[in-house]
Amino acid sequence: MKKNILVSTLFALISVSAFAENPSFDYIDAGYSNWDPDGSISKIDGFELKFSKSVNDNYYIAGDFNRVTQYGNALNFSTLGFGYMNAFSEKSTFFAELDYAYSDASPGTSENGFEFTTGVRSMVTEQFELKGAIEHLNFDGSDRTSVVLGGVYSFNENFAIYLDYKFESDLNRMAAGLRYNF
């Protein structure tokens, strides 16, 4: 139900002005995060913070922090890395990102590894961006691959809302929130 409301809200917003032709890699995201493990009787909720900053026309740095809780137990998941971006049309950009990933859960379990993401971000209209990506995460020899679909609706050059959905074999993750482009 929450997902339907967020998607409906995203598409119902009215545009207010024109923006950049290619997606921006200079932003900060803050939002709600919901993890839905297969076979679980309840979902895991929390928040996420993300950032991305262009270093030049083709490279950027990025990171994120997720904190979700269930029954008083917390899981923190964070990444920090760098990426390559290449605009292959006036409105679309290919990207590839390599991150160091770290996870810790209460009580006292932690893992680290690497995450590789590759995908395309495209401006469908002057205010609406779509993203499609594949993420591969390796934690201490355990591999997980996700398909990521997302959208960003920009109110103006600086403020937007975003919605991301990640599909994995045993875990689906949804995130929605506010974006500040700088």
XYZ file of C-alpha atoms in Angstrom:
182
model
C 0.000 0.000 0.000
C 2.794 2.434 0.928
C 4.530 1.673 -2.371
C 1.369 2.448 -4.381
C 0.876 5.757 -2.590
C 4.502 6.783 -3.152
C 4.413 5.861 -6.844
C 1.084 7.665 -7.336
C 2.428 10.762 -5.603
C 5.571 10.678 -7.715
C 3.627 10.664 -10.985
C 0.941 13.133 -9.867
C 3.262 16.066 -9.181
C 3.109 19.079 -11.468
C 6.227 20.390 -13.221
C 7.463 23.909 -12.492
C 10.530 24.659 -14.651
C 13.217 23.228 -16.951
C 16.411 21.564 -15.725
C 19.626 19.961 -16.923
C 19.498 17.540 -19.839
C 21.577 14.729 -18.295
C 21.066 13.327 -14.787
C 23.114 15.022 -12.071
C 25.728 13.094 -10.095
C 25.929 15.880 -7.477
C 23.295 15.209 -4.819
C 22.399 14.227 -1.269
C 19.444 11.890 -0.574
C 17.657 11.390 2.741
C 14.735 9.035 3.022
C 12.722 6.134 4.356
C 13.989 2.591 3.766
C 11.938 -0.619 3.928
C 13.519 -4.073 3.641
C 11.224 -7.041 2.997
C 12.965 -10.408 3.467
C 11.240 -13.375 1.803
C 9.660 -15.650 4.354
C 9.626 -12.973 7.052
C 6.389 -12.201 8.862
C 7.295 -8.539 9.264
C 9.190 -5.907 7.349
C 12.279 -4.058 8.488
C 12.044 -0.244 8.455
C 14.540 2.561 8.828
C 16.249 5.397 7.017
C 18.952 5.986 4.448
C 21.378 8.761 3.583
C 23.194 8.843 0.231
C 25.549 11.193 -1.539
C 27.222 11.501 -4.908
C 29.747 14.130 -6.016
C 31.286 14.560 -9.463
C 35.071 14.803 -9.467
C 35.200 15.723 -13.171
C 33.147 15.031 -16.323
C 33.584 11.253 -16.069
C 34.270 10.305 -12.442
C 32.418 10.675 -9.162
C 32.572 9.550 -5.542
C 29.550 8.092 -3.763
C 28.442 6.615 -0.494
C 25.395 5.583 1.449
C 24.300 4.642 4.942
C 21.200 2.574 5.769
C 19.912 1.855 9.264
C 16.964 -0.477 9.636
C 15.513 -1.994 12.794
C 13.259 -4.888 13.729
C 12.246 -5.906 17.260
C 14.902 -3.635 18.765
C 17.726 -5.084 16.664
C 19.498 -2.739 14.259
C 21.276 -3.373 10.978
C 23.636 -0.736 9.578
C 24.751 -1.038 5.964
C 27.117 1.450 4.345
C 29.141 1.823 1.168
C 31.843 4.197 -0.007
C 33.407 4.183 -3.436
C 33.973 5.763 -6.794
C 32.264 5.594 -10.142
C 32.616 6.223 -13.846
C 29.895 8.016 -15.831
C 29.575 8.575 -19.559
C 26.745 10.454 -21.264
C 25.984 8.379 -24.349
C 23.128 10.624 -25.522
C 21.734 14.063 -24.714
C 19.533 12.613 -21.964
C 21.117 9.320 -20.882
C 24.205 8.422 -18.874
C 25.874 5.040 -18.379
C 27.475 4.543 -14.958
C 29.610 1.926 -13.229
C 30.500 2.100 -9.538
C 32.790 0.102 -7.249
C 32.226 0.422 -3.488
C 33.660 -0.919 -0.278
C 30.662 -2.253 1.692
C 30.325 -2.716 5.433
C 27.465 -4.151 7.457
C 27.019 -4.527 11.191
C 24.052 -5.932 13.045
C 23.198 -6.034 16.698
C 24.157 -8.044 18.589
C 27.755 -7.879 17.372
C 27.848 -9.328 13.841
C 29.745 -7.530 11.075
C 30.762 -8.208 7.474
C 32.667 -6.323 4.828
C 33.107 -6.748 1.120
C 32.653 -5.048 -2.220
C 29.700 -3.928 -4.297
C 29.737 -3.331 -8.058
C 26.876 -1.466 -9.726
C 26.325 -0.712 -13.398
C 23.351 0.902 -15.067
C 21.753 3.737 -16.985
C 20.111 6.944 -15.783
C 17.908 8.802 -18.295
C 15.923 12.024 -18.277
C 12.514 10.963 -19.618
C 11.234 14.537 -19.359
C 12.897 17.722 -18.134
C 11.833 16.873 -14.578
C 11.569 13.070 -14.492
C 14.551 10.696 -14.417
C 14.458 6.900 -14.624
C 17.222 4.562 -13.465
C 17.887 0.905 -14.152
C 20.892 -0.924 -12.702
C 22.364 -4.255 -11.676
C 24.156 -4.480 -8.293
C 26.447 -7.296 -7.272
C 27.480 -7.508 -3.610
C 30.141 -9.836 -2.235
C 30.279 -10.176 1.565
C 32.909 -12.544 2.945
C 32.484 -14.958 0.019
C 28.680 -14.704 -0.134
C 27.325 -13.201 -3.383
C 24.032 -11.349 -3.949
C 22.818 -9.748 -7.166
C 20.011 -7.162 -7.329
C 18.046 -5.422 -10.045
C 17.455 -1.757 -9.200
C 14.686 0.395 -10.683
C 14.221 3.989 -9.659
C 12.836 7.385 -10.475
C 13.492 10.996 -9.520
C 11.026 13.856 -9.923
C 12.605 17.327 -9.718
C 10.577 20.269 -8.428
C 13.312 22.712 -9.446
C 17.082 22.656 -10.026
C 17.835 21.828 -6.374
C 14.966 19.832 -4.867
C 13.492 16.492 -5.895
C 11.880 13.329 -4.581
C 13.154 9.851 -5.364
C 11.884 6.277 -5.273
C 14.144 3.210 -5.642
C 13.207 -0.464 -5.596
C 15.741 -3.320 -5.402
C 14.783 -6.887 -6.258
C 16.919 -9.751 -4.934
C 16.249 -13.469 -4.730
C 15.507 -13.327 -0.989
C 15.179 -9.614 -0.157
C 13.312 -6.665 -1.686
C 14.209 -3.135 -0.648
C 12.278 0.089 -1.217
C 13.521 3.598 -0.493
C 11.799 6.946 -0.950
C 12.790 10.409 0.121
C 14.054 13.870 -0.674
C 17.002 14.779 -2.882
C 19.040 17.963 -2.824
C 21.030 18.612 -6.026
C 24.034 20.900 -5.677
